[in-house]
Amino acid sequence: MDVEKVFHMKGGVGDTSYFNNSSVQKSVAEKMKDITLDAIEQMYVTLRPRNLGIADLGCSSGSNALLYIKRMVGTVEKAAQSVQQAAPEFRVCLNDLPTNDFNTVFQALPDLYQELKKGRNNDAPSVYVAAYPGNFYGRLFPENSLHFVYSFSSLHWLSRVPPGIYDEQGMLLNRKSIYITKNSPTEVCEAYAKQFRQDFSLFLKCRSEEVVTGGRMVLVLTGRSSPDFYCKDNIFAWELLYQSFNILVSKGKVEEEKVDSYDVHYYGPSREEIEDEVRTEGSFKLDRVEMLKKETDCTSSGAAIAKTVRAVQESMLSHHFGEAMLDELFDEYGTLLDREMAKEAVTFIDIALVLTRL
Amino acid sequence: MSQRALQKRIISATISAMDEAVADSLRKTLPAQTMGIGIADLGCSSGPNTLMVISEIINKIYETCSQMGIPLPELRVSLNDLPGNDFNGIFMLLPEFYRNLEKENGVGPEGCFISGVAGSFYGRLFPKMSLHFVHSSSSLHWLSQVPPALCTKAGKHLNKGKIYISKTSPPSVLKAYLSQFQTDFFAFLRSRAAEMVAGGGMLLSFMGRSSPDAAAEVGSHQWELLSQALMSMVLERRGSTLSMPPTTPHAEEVANIVEEEGSFIINHLQGFEIDWDGGPTNNDDDNNNNNVVNGFENLSRGRRVAKTVRAVVESMVESHFGRDIMDELFRRYGELVDQYFSKTRAKHINLVLSVTRINSCY
């Protein structure tokens, strides 16, 4: 299955769309707000570009993309004032795979421009937004055209399901699961880790050609808190999804082989793996690494989390299983989540990185 | 699909003018440029025509650079249309487009970057001095709004009974349309002037008219017939409040505005005729293309025009009169056009304007 051709967030603005179900991602970004705005301010004060290139990698189709733009423009304008410089022209580049629903983002643009003009006379900021469809595991932007890059909740998506999880006969080594579990053989874990290293390294290399010296990157991805592959905070959500599949299999709603042949193109790295790769690739230095812990509590809703995962996974699932079973699958998933959260708090880890181009 | 066929013919007819404009702007700007070349297609729409245009532009740039003996610079291509345009459709075609680019021209993934820009070209879309070549086809005859002067304060509609300019429209209607075109086209030029480098070229193609008399032109008769079709459905009261945005300026009006705005010199300004439906199709080429799949070619010419016009104005007419009448309306319209064709050869005039950005003190 060609990930690039199939993978996308659920488009439009319906009930199950990413647009209306990306609030988990939003709470990640809220935490990231200070880190991000600090980083762009520091970059601006150092480089003071007249024409400022900003890129959002994995912008998806939600309202988050435009909200971030507004915040960043505001921060840079203030910074420009503080150094007595005219605000720059903003070139905002929104990237996602060609299968992303960009139309929904574009339809919300006129409102953004209106908001940027509100209360201003002739000094509204000059903001030019463009969509750059493409795979960020490759070149996307002209050389030396960017000063600030951010990517929230996208870099844990691999370019493909690691080929190393199949043996030479094409048999799946990772049976009875859709991702790494405590029973996964080492070769499987290492195949996932290797794919991540290759992808992340390529990502850094491509960005190094596009980001100017002194430019900054702020990257957030889900990860795990220990070097141990079987770390619960990372594999837990996938294990529950697999259990939801099993419930549907036992009801005869889904074939067992279909579930056995499904694997996610995902990896949650450890802090050490990230640091190693940045050092090895060599074009950026790591200014900052933050482990952001998110714990569920008694107010957390399994159904809400299930909806979030659905908006993200739906395209891959419906490609493999068809659409008919999705509602029931995520009902079961929500119920399982509620049950687990009632036993003990579930932890999700996000790793936030700030890098500077050397 | 039928609207695209017409636009495709227009684009094909302007290709040599476009090639010349591209080569010309390159020769004027290339020695000075260091940051790659910026190209924009304004009103790019969606579908196969969109990529056909930029493919042609890229090929021409490649060819010109070879002739000049210089390496191909980095290409930044921007596709612009209003936020309601189907950009997703274009973007899905991009991965294959990039692959073909590499195969045919050896342009690798670091050589060409295509982006989509949503917004009205009657305002700024791009950063200052970022464009070397601008193209726009079949878009500038759409005004930014229906001329506000067409409704007096009392709400009495000046162009009562008509949906466009016709022989019996009062002079104030003609004036309102012209005035709106002047404002819009001036704003278009002013925005592009800020965005283009000195020596950059622009090729614009849009519906116009050959006669200075706004009401005499046969091209606008197309709208007159649509008006008649509406009337015939006993919708007189509602019919009188709909005014269509498209306008057909005269070449002289266009030249005056360019001169007044002052940032561009005109290389050439020509008109060429094109049939309302893109022309009769007798040859095998047309029979082999996609239109045959839709049965488009087998329709009467009147019905082809009706389909073309419907694709363009449907949303406007529907929001005014509702969906129920649409099929019947365009059936009657097709008949009226067939009758008209049996008496006259009905054509648009398509204006092609090539300009160069002069040095400025911006």
XYZ file of C-alpha atoms in Angstrom:
720
model
C 0.000 0.000 0.000
C 1.462 3.294 -1.074
C 1.173 5.468 2.003
C 1.628 8.682 0.083
C -1.373 7.955 -2.116
C -3.758 6.854 0.615
C -2.881 8.639 3.843
C -4.705 11.787 4.781
C -6.654 13.297 7.642
C -10.424 13.033 7.269
C -11.386 16.081 5.240
C -14.355 18.403 5.187
C -16.159 19.759 8.241
C -18.465 16.873 9.146
C -18.849 15.220 12.511
C -15.967 12.820 12.031
C -13.720 15.255 10.192
C -10.256 16.224 11.358
C -11.450 19.832 11.314
C -13.801 19.114 14.213
C -11.764 16.477 16.010
C -8.288 17.845 16.319
C -8.627 19.290 19.796
C -6.230 16.703 21.256
C -3.670 18.013 18.828
C -4.721 21.502 19.803
C -3.958 20.893 23.461
C -0.510 19.703 22.441
C -0.060 22.901 20.455
C -1.321 25.056 23.307
C 1.487 23.705 25.436
C 3.797 24.269 22.580
C 2.632 27.832 22.123
C 5.209 29.394 24.389
C 8.029 27.270 23.053
C 7.089 28.052 19.450
C 6.496 31.766 19.844
C 9.736 32.120 21.807
C 11.627 30.353 19.050
C 10.213 32.495 16.239
C 10.849 35.654 18.201
C 14.469 34.727 18.866
C 14.972 33.831 15.221
C 13.501 37.127 14.056
C 15.544 39.263 16.396
C 18.728 37.519 15.214
C 18.072 37.354 11.462
C 15.640 40.264 10.877
C 14.564 39.170 7.415
C 12.520 41.621 5.301
C 10.745 38.720 3.693
C 10.070 35.980 6.210
C 9.475 32.402 5.053
C 7.482 30.179 7.419
C 6.480 26.570 6.753
C 3.946 24.299 8.452
C 4.735 20.690 7.616
C 1.778 18.368 7.937
C -0.703 21.258 8.186
C -3.707 18.981 7.609
C -7.133 20.559 7.061
C -8.092 21.753 10.509
C -8.518 25.201 11.942
C -5.203 24.858 13.781
C -3.168 25.751 10.705
C -4.653 29.234 10.414
C -4.654 29.840 14.155
C -0.890 29.242 14.304
C -0.333 31.689 11.455
C -2.201 34.405 13.282
C -0.186 33.892 16.462
C 3.155 33.849 14.717
C 2.434 36.950 12.697
C 1.433 38.760 15.892
C 4.607 37.707 17.705
C 6.907 38.751 14.871
C 5.157 42.104 14.495
C 5.745 42.825 18.175
C 9.361 41.744 17.889
C 9.854 44.012 14.876
C 8.453 46.936 16.825
C 10.787 46.243 19.700
C 13.813 46.540 17.412
C 12.358 49.483 15.543
C 12.077 47.704 12.263
C 9.151 47.569 9.853
C 7.324 44.265 10.009
C 8.431 41.856 7.272
C 6.358 40.397 4.455
C 5.204 36.956 5.572
C 5.406 34.049 3.151
C 3.479 31.200 4.746
C 3.865 27.758 3.182
C 1.333 25.121 4.198
C 2.460 21.615 3.388
C 0.775 18.240 3.506
C 0.467 15.221 1.221
C -1.351 15.777 -2.096
C -4.292 13.763 -0.739
C -4.866 16.311 2.046
C -8.058 18.349 1.967
C -6.601 21.772 1.201
C -9.910 23.143 -0.089
C -11.272 23.350 3.460
C -8.224 25.313 4.611
C -8.485 27.689 1.660
C -12.153 28.319 2.296
C -11.272 29.548 5.769
C -8.544 31.891 4.471
C -10.697 34.952 3.700
C -11.742 34.994 7.367
C -8.106 34.885 8.461
C -7.230 37.815 6.217
C -10.215 39.740 7.582
C -9.075 39.108 11.125
C -5.564 40.263 10.332
C -6.986 43.502 8.953
C -9.388 44.141 11.840
C -8.758 47.385 13.657
C -5.802 48.269 11.437
C -5.702 51.094 8.926
C -3.001 50.785 6.350
C -0.619 48.839 8.502
C -2.239 45.407 8.359
C 0.491 42.764 8.021
C 1.325 41.541 4.508
C 0.696 37.823 4.723
C 0.840 35.561 1.681
C -0.331 31.995 2.203
C 0.373 29.217 -0.274
C -0.180 25.472 -0.201
C 2.739 23.220 -1.132
C 1.456 19.677 -1.551
C 4.137 17.034 -1.278
C 5.951 14.567 0.904
C 8.179 16.098 3.591
C 10.462 13.086 3.245
C 11.787 14.945 0.192
C 12.411 18.501 -1.001
C 9.407 20.826 -0.847
C 10.665 24.400 -0.981
C 13.217 26.480 -2.866
C 16.757 26.649 -1.486
C 17.322 28.967 1.454
C 13.746 30.185 1.389
C 12.690 29.466 4.978
C 13.479 31.066 8.313
C 11.050 29.120 10.469
C 9.642 25.613 10.160
C 7.179 23.900 12.437
C 5.634 20.488 12.383
C 3.122 19.408 15.004
C 2.049 15.794 15.325
C 3.297 14.619 11.951
C 6.827 13.265 12.250
C 5.801 10.058 13.973
C 4.196 9.049 10.653
C 6.712 7.016 8.713
C 7.091 7.173 4.934
C 5.984 3.537 4.744
C 5.286 0.459 6.824
C 8.827 -0.846 7.480
C 9.630 -3.628 5.010
C 11.720 -5.254 7.746
C 8.594 -6.501 9.543
C 8.182 -9.118 6.828
C 10.525 -12.053 6.423
C 12.038 -13.163 3.085
C 8.897 -15.077 2.200
C 6.776 -11.995 2.772
C 5.341 -13.423 5.983
C 4.543 -10.964 8.684
C 6.875 -11.246 11.674
C 4.550 -9.117 13.770
C 1.559 -11.354 14.233
C -1.395 -10.568 16.451
C -0.808 -6.844 16.490
C -0.827 -3.728 14.356
C 2.248 -2.106 15.908
C 4.942 -2.955 18.422
C 3.664 -4.876 21.473
C 5.363 -6.518 24.434
C 5.378 -9.740 22.402
C 6.931 -8.324 19.238
C 10.193 -9.963 18.175
C 13.286 -7.759 18.251
C 13.576 -7.712 14.473
C 10.208 -5.992 14.280
C 11.140 -3.309 16.810
C 14.420 -2.713 15.078
C 12.755 -2.525 11.670
C 10.463 0.236 12.932
C 13.361 2.068 14.572
C 15.458 1.834 11.426
C 12.671 3.204 9.261
C 12.281 6.136 11.623
C 16.007 6.880 11.504
C 16.044 6.817 7.710
C 12.967 9.013 7.438
C 13.993 11.521 10.094
C 17.473 11.812 8.648
C 16.076 12.481 5.179
C 13.687 15.026 6.660
C 16.598 16.887 8.291
C 18.711 16.771 5.156
C 15.973 18.219 2.955
C 15.161 20.957 5.437
C 18.851 21.824 5.715
C 18.797 22.898 2.068
C 15.657 24.968 2.526
C 16.296 26.651 5.887
C 18.784 29.531 6.092
C 21.644 29.520 8.577
C 20.235 30.637 11.897
C 16.725 29.556 10.932
C 14.743 27.590 13.500
C 12.632 24.460 13.493
C 10.051 23.487 16.112
C 9.007 19.839 15.833
C 6.530 17.926 17.977
C 5.839 14.240 17.692
C 4.477 11.511 19.918
C 7.243 9.498 21.481
C 8.054 7.330 24.422
C 9.614 8.116 27.753
C 12.175 5.315 27.853
C 14.637 3.717 25.424
C 12.790 0.440 26.000
C 10.753 -0.477 22.893
C 7.924 -1.883 24.976
C 7.271 1.347 26.811
C 3.598 1.478 27.749
C 2.870 5.133 27.149
C 3.541 4.691 23.482
C 2.156 1.341 22.479
C -0.917 1.341 24.673
C -3.269 3.174 22.285
C -2.414 0.791 19.433
C -2.870 -2.284 21.595
C -6.359 -1.172 22.494
C -7.167 -0.538 18.849
C -5.990 -4.059 18.058
C -8.232 -5.412 20.832
C -11.148 -3.491 19.285
C -10.444 -5.267 16.018
C -10.524 -8.598 17.820
C -13.935 -7.854 19.256
C -15.217 -7.202 15.750
C -13.570 -10.429 14.521
C -15.284 -12.411 17.276
C -18.596 -10.898 16.164
C -17.885 -11.909 12.588
C -17.812 -8.308 11.392
C -14.203 -8.383 10.183
C -11.991 -11.184 8.843
C -9.078 -12.208 10.984
C -6.644 -12.219 8.049
C -7.510 -8.623 7.310
C -6.549 -7.634 10.832
C -3.399 -9.749 10.729
C -2.260 -8.044 7.541
C -2.774 -4.501 8.856
C 0.149 -2.588 10.307
C 0.551 1.091 11.003
C 3.227 3.294 9.423
C 3.966 4.884 12.769
C 6.830 5.054 15.242
C 7.140 6.769 18.620
C 10.856 7.398 19.155
C 12.707 7.926 22.393
C 14.537 11.114 23.208
C 17.867 9.343 22.755
C 16.981 8.148 19.267
C 16.124 11.683 18.212
C 19.246 13.246 19.692
C 21.423 10.613 18.032
C 19.932 11.216 14.624
C 20.193 15.010 14.797
C 23.839 14.679 15.774
C 24.549 12.162 13.023
C 22.860 14.154 10.285
C 24.773 17.217 11.441
C 23.004 20.199 9.808
C 21.116 21.314 12.896
C 21.838 21.668 16.573
C 19.288 20.785 19.206
C 18.574 23.826 21.319
C 15.867 22.292 23.390
C 14.150 18.937 24.040
C 11.020 18.798 26.176
C 9.108 15.683 27.172
C 5.470 16.736 27.456
C 3.355 14.360 29.447
C -0.368 14.245 29.020
C -2.332 12.190 31.496
C -5.971 11.274 31.271
C -8.184 11.861 34.296
C -11.758 11.177 35.337
C -13.079 13.809 32.964
C -11.367 12.267 29.946
C -13.727 10.719 27.462
C -12.870 7.503 25.658
C -15.251 8.464 22.899
C -13.489 11.808 22.364
C -10.053 10.202 22.174
C -11.463 7.552 19.850
C -12.777 10.275 17.562
C -9.352 11.886 17.444
C -7.628 8.646 16.526
C -10.321 7.980 13.949
C -9.837 11.296 12.177
C -6.179 10.428 11.873
C -6.398 6.735 10.987
C -9.578 6.628 8.931
C -8.009 6.909 5.497
C -5.669 3.954 6.093
C -8.355 1.851 7.780
C -11.024 2.364 5.134
C -8.486 1.609 2.409
C -7.728 -1.717 4.051
C -11.058 -2.698 5.614
C -13.695 -0.624 3.855
C -15.846 1.971 5.572
C -18.659 -0.172 6.952
C -16.930 -1.316 10.131
C -15.494 2.025 11.215
C -18.355 3.247 13.434
C -18.498 0.023 15.377
C -14.725 -0.255 15.634
C -14.421 3.132 17.242
C -17.401 2.567 19.514
C -15.591 -0.474 20.905
C -12.363 1.477 21.069
C -13.961 4.288 23.042
C -15.441 1.769 25.496
C -12.107 0.011 25.983
C -10.394 3.333 26.552
C -12.949 4.325 29.194
C -12.446 1.009 30.965
C -8.653 1.354 31.002
C -8.764 4.981 32.100
C -11.039 4.017 34.990
C -8.348 1.595 36.212
C -5.468 4.014 36.012
C -4.472 7.221 34.301
C -3.158 6.730 30.804
C -0.096 8.714 29.814
C 0.702 10.017 26.371
C 4.101 11.486 25.660
C 4.908 14.215 23.185
C 8.470 15.161 22.443
C 9.054 18.797 21.535
C 12.267 19.848 19.779
C 13.722 23.232 18.935
C 16.551 23.138 16.402
C 18.758 25.789 14.785
C 20.264 25.478 11.333
C 24.016 25.588 11.575
C -16.087 19.471 -19.180
C -17.560 21.519 -22.011
C -16.482 24.786 -20.427
C -12.986 23.366 -20.304
C -13.128 22.517 -23.997
C -13.778 26.138 -24.822
C -11.063 27.342 -22.497
C -8.689 24.776 -23.946
C -9.232 26.132 -27.422
C -8.591 29.636 -26.210
C -5.407 28.544 -24.477
C -4.234 26.649 -27.558
C -4.795 29.669 -29.712
C -2.732 31.870 -27.424
C 0.159 29.468 -26.924
C 2.507 31.024 -29.427
C 1.861 34.463 -27.948
C 2.540 33.005 -24.537
C 5.745 31.268 -25.645
C 7.014 34.519 -27.060
C 6.129 36.420 -23.887
C 7.873 33.847 -21.688
C 11.066 33.865 -23.746
C 11.047 37.636 -23.865
C 10.650 38.104 -20.117
C 13.377 35.560 -19.448
C 15.863 37.331 -21.656
C 15.105 40.601 -19.912
C 15.250 39.322 -16.343
C 17.553 36.334 -16.247
C 20.956 37.971 -16.128
C 19.922 39.837 -12.994
C 18.132 37.111 -11.132
C 19.699 34.964 -8.473
C 16.776 33.646 -6.525
C 15.117 31.461 -9.112
C 12.177 32.334 -11.335
C 8.658 33.081 -10.148
C 5.756 32.129 -12.408
C 2.063 32.612 -11.689
C -1.086 31.429 -13.434
C -4.015 33.528 -12.256
C -7.506 32.068 -12.478
C -5.976 28.642 -13.004
C -9.287 26.804 -12.436
C -9.096 23.039 -12.011
C -8.623 20.139 -14.354
C -6.302 19.168 -17.180
C -6.049 22.701 -18.636
C -4.379 23.971 -15.473
C -1.343 21.750 -15.737
C -1.239 22.029 -19.514
C -0.562 25.754 -19.214
C 2.257 25.506 -16.716
C 3.739 22.562 -18.585
C 3.960 24.757 -21.663
C 5.518 27.608 -19.696
C 8.110 25.346 -18.081
C 9.031 23.786 -21.428
C 9.492 27.202 -22.949
C 11.710 28.333 -20.068
C 13.776 25.200 -20.426
C 14.131 25.773 -24.158
C 15.067 29.445 -23.774
C 17.692 28.683 -21.140
C 19.219 26.069 -23.411
C 19.396 28.604 -26.201
C 20.955 31.165 -23.887
C 23.444 28.553 -22.722
C 22.591 28.985 -19.055
C 21.557 26.350 -16.513
C 17.870 26.066 -15.659
C 17.168 28.204 -12.598
C 14.974 27.067 -9.730
C 11.306 27.408 -10.755
C 8.642 28.641 -8.352
C 5.212 28.077 -9.879
C 2.068 29.484 -8.236
C -1.428 28.431 -9.247
C -4.035 30.945 -8.191
C -7.822 30.960 -8.109
C -10.580 31.949 -5.694
C -10.891 30.039 -2.403
C -13.890 28.120 -3.735
C -11.859 26.556 -6.554
C -11.175 22.843 -6.413
C -7.448 22.890 -5.609
C -7.541 19.327 -4.261
C -8.233 18.090 -7.789
C -5.129 19.819 -9.142
C -2.923 18.707 -6.248
C -3.787 15.053 -6.757
C -2.277 15.319 -10.246
C 0.983 16.830 -9.044
C 3.020 13.716 -8.138
C 2.652 12.413 -11.694
C 3.320 15.871 -13.108
C 6.626 16.059 -11.229
C 7.560 12.573 -12.453
C 6.914 13.559 -16.069
C 8.875 16.766 -15.604
C 11.859 14.755 -14.508
C 11.481 12.250 -17.315
C 11.015 14.787 -20.099
C 13.134 17.726 -19.025
C 15.440 16.265 -16.439
C 14.006 18.706 -13.889
C 14.488 16.993 -10.550
C 12.638 17.530 -7.253
C 14.964 20.412 -6.358
C 14.272 22.201 -9.605
C 10.579 23.061 -9.574
C 8.183 23.892 -6.733
C 4.470 24.188 -7.437
C 2.108 25.791 -4.932
C -1.539 26.822 -4.779
C -2.564 30.338 -3.799
C -6.210 31.038 -3.004
C -7.457 34.590 -3.258
C -8.784 37.299 -5.521
C -6.355 38.637 -8.098
C -7.948 42.056 -7.713
C -5.570 42.442 -4.766
C -2.096 41.400 -3.685
C -1.366 37.672 -3.764
C 2.433 37.465 -3.745
C 5.394 39.105 -2.039
C 7.012 42.146 -3.667
C 9.178 41.558 -6.717
C 8.798 37.802 -6.715
C 7.385 37.167 -10.195
C 9.046 37.045 -13.592
C 6.122 35.805 -15.641
C 2.355 35.990 -15.139
C -0.307 34.261 -17.204
C -4.072 34.561 -17.011
C -6.629 33.078 -19.374
C -10.414 33.333 -19.409
C -10.629 35.025 -16.029
C -10.329 38.776 -16.283
C -13.762 39.190 -17.836
C -15.220 38.220 -14.472
C -15.650 41.399 -12.508
C -15.044 41.427 -8.768
C -18.714 42.230 -8.228
C -21.857 43.200 -10.066
C -21.550 46.959 -10.676
C -23.113 48.528 -7.590
C -24.335 51.445 -9.689
C -26.869 49.110 -11.246
C -29.122 49.438 -8.272
C -30.287 52.869 -7.292
C -31.095 53.636 -3.700
C -34.744 53.076 -4.336
C -33.890 49.518 -5.307
C -35.185 50.039 -8.787
C -33.078 48.049 -11.117
C -31.631 49.997 -14.000
C -31.226 47.142 -16.356
C -34.748 45.876 -15.911
C -35.572 42.830 -17.938
C -31.987 42.236 -18.934
C -29.222 40.221 -17.382
C -26.418 41.998 -19.163
C -25.845 44.792 -21.582
C -28.043 44.646 -24.624
C -29.086 46.959 -27.373
C -31.844 48.407 -25.266
C -29.838 48.877 -22.060
C -29.731 52.469 -20.915
C -26.341 54.253 -21.151
C -26.025 54.250 -17.370
C -25.843 50.451 -17.466
C -23.047 50.510 -20.024
C -21.280 53.076 -17.913
C -21.673 50.988 -14.749
C -20.123 47.902 -16.351
C -17.275 49.859 -17.870
C -16.578 51.663 -14.636
C -16.434 48.410 -12.697
C -14.081 46.911 -15.270
C -11.842 49.961 -15.073
C -11.642 49.768 -11.291
C -11.016 46.046 -11.318
C -8.475 45.920 -14.100
C -6.578 48.864 -12.637
C -6.430 47.100 -9.256
C -5.228 43.956 -11.009
C -2.410 45.815 -12.757
C -1.423 47.752 -9.653
C -1.122 44.547 -7.602
C 0.914 42.782 -10.285
C 3.179 45.792 -10.651
C 4.247 45.455 -7.022
C 4.767 41.720 -7.379
C 6.734 41.658 -10.638
C 10.387 42.385 -11.287
C 11.417 44.944 -13.878
C 11.470 43.266 -17.283
C 8.979 40.636 -16.185
C 6.245 39.728 -18.656
C 2.527 39.192 -18.406
C 0.223 37.485 -20.912
C -3.490 38.014 -20.373
C -6.272 36.511 -22.406
C -9.931 37.307 -21.829
C -13.232 37.966 -23.572
C -13.529 41.315 -25.198
C -15.368 42.983 -27.993
C -14.271 44.390 -31.292
C -16.588 47.342 -31.463
C -16.304 50.405 -29.236
C -20.091 50.287 -28.897
C -20.750 48.099 -25.874
C -24.221 47.194 -27.003
C -23.456 46.372 -30.616
C -21.319 43.358 -29.964
C -22.576 39.983 -30.999
C -20.681 38.334 -28.156
C -22.948 39.852 -25.570
C -25.887 38.505 -27.498
C -25.226 35.208 -25.769
C -26.412 36.789 -22.540
C -29.311 38.484 -24.288
C -30.552 35.062 -25.353
C -30.210 33.716 -21.808
C -32.245 36.678 -20.674
C -34.920 35.818 -23.232
C -34.992 32.217 -22.074
C -35.545 33.394 -18.512
C -38.284 35.749 -19.593
C -40.011 33.012 -21.518
C -40.389 31.127 -18.286
C -42.597 33.891 -16.923
C -40.094 34.974 -14.336
C -40.224 38.582 -15.263
C -40.353 40.025 -11.796
C -37.432 38.020 -10.531
C -35.620 38.166 -13.855
C -35.169 41.851 -13.617
C -32.942 41.774 -10.566
C -30.183 39.461 -11.771
C -27.115 41.001 -13.359
C -24.248 38.875 -14.608
C -20.706 39.790 -13.696
C -18.832 38.962 -16.906
C -17.949 41.871 -19.081
C -16.406 42.311 -22.502
C -14.182 45.349 -22.691
C -13.030 46.905 -25.904
C -9.318 46.813 -26.764
C -9.061 50.569 -26.504
C -10.582 50.588 -23.025
C -7.998 48.007 -21.997
C -5.074 49.950 -23.474
C -6.210 53.131 -21.726
C -6.227 51.464 -18.341
C -2.761 49.977 -18.857
C -1.446 53.388 -19.776
C -3.139 55.050 -16.836
C -1.774 52.571 -14.305
C 1.663 53.280 -15.743
C 3.803 50.303 -14.689
C 3.608 48.330 -17.905
C 4.277 48.874 -21.565
C 2.123 47.073 -24.082
C 4.024 44.698 -26.363
C 0.924 43.820 -28.295
C -2.834 43.738 -27.929
C -4.819 41.635 -30.366
C -8.240 40.165 -30.707
C -9.102 36.890 -32.333
C -12.451 35.334 -32.985
C -13.596 32.166 -31.381
C -16.975 30.502 -31.804
C -19.293 30.507 -28.803
C -18.956 26.764 -28.390
C -15.310 26.554 -29.318
C -16.122 25.919 -32.950
C -17.591 23.200 -35.136
C -15.813 19.921 -34.801
C -15.310 18.090 -38.034
C -11.889 16.647 -37.461
C -10.767 13.366 -35.957
C -8.641 14.951 -33.225
C -11.677 16.320 -31.492
C -13.568 13.113 -31.917
C -10.821 11.283 -30.120
C -10.654 13.506 -27.090
C -12.553 13.291 -23.824
C -15.555 15.226 -25.041
C -16.715 12.243 -27.023
C -17.018 10.295 -23.809
C -19.590 12.812 -22.598
C -21.363 12.803 -25.932
C -20.592 16.510 -26.078
C -19.658 16.479 -29.723
C -22.913 14.831 -30.689
C -25.037 17.614 -29.299
C -26.366 20.445 -31.408
C -24.191 23.515 -31.272
C -26.909 25.335 -29.379
C -26.938 22.698 -26.695
C -23.163 22.778 -26.505
C -23.268 26.513 -25.882
C -25.971 25.937 -23.271
C -23.792 23.406 -21.482
C -20.789 25.703 -21.598
C -22.678 28.697 -20.290
C -24.455 26.617 -17.689
C -21.191 25.337 -16.231
C -20.074 28.907 -15.788
C -23.197 30.666 -14.497
C -25.060 27.817 -12.847
C -24.320 28.763 -9.268
C -25.368 32.362 -9.809
C -28.587 31.555 -11.659
C -29.474 28.764 -9.280
C -29.077 30.894 -6.189
C -31.430 33.410 -7.730
C -34.081 31.240 -9.303
C -33.722 27.896 -7.577
C -32.637 24.546 -8.885
C -35.949 23.340 -10.366
C -35.976 25.557 -13.404
C -32.367 24.963 -14.456
C -32.820 22.016 -16.846
C -35.775 23.604 -18.613
C -34.101 27.004 -18.714
C -31.003 25.720 -20.441
C -33.012 23.533 -22.772
C -34.872 26.621 -24.001
C -31.644 28.557 -24.102
C -30.032 25.867 -26.279
C -32.956 26.118 -28.703
C -32.715 29.903 -28.917
C -28.996 29.623 -29.639
C -29.583 27.000 -32.349
C -32.088 29.336 -33.958
C -29.574 32.165 -33.739
C -26.796 30.031 -35.235
C -29.017 29.124 -38.134
C -29.077 32.817 -39.028
C -25.648 34.110 -37.972
C -22.149 32.857 -37.131
C -21.861 33.650 -33.439
C -18.456 34.401 -32.023
C -16.655 35.815 -29.070
C -13.770 38.109 -29.474
C -10.867 36.990 -27.330
C -8.374 39.682 -26.429
C -4.715 38.777 -25.940
C -2.613 41.348 -24.143
C 1.141 41.081 -23.672
C 2.856 43.607 -21.389
C 6.278 44.105 -19.790
C 6.914 45.529 -16.362
C 9.021 48.640 -16.693
C 11.653 49.858 -14.246
C 10.120 51.641 -11.359
C 10.887 53.364 -8.156
C 8.769 51.043 -6.001
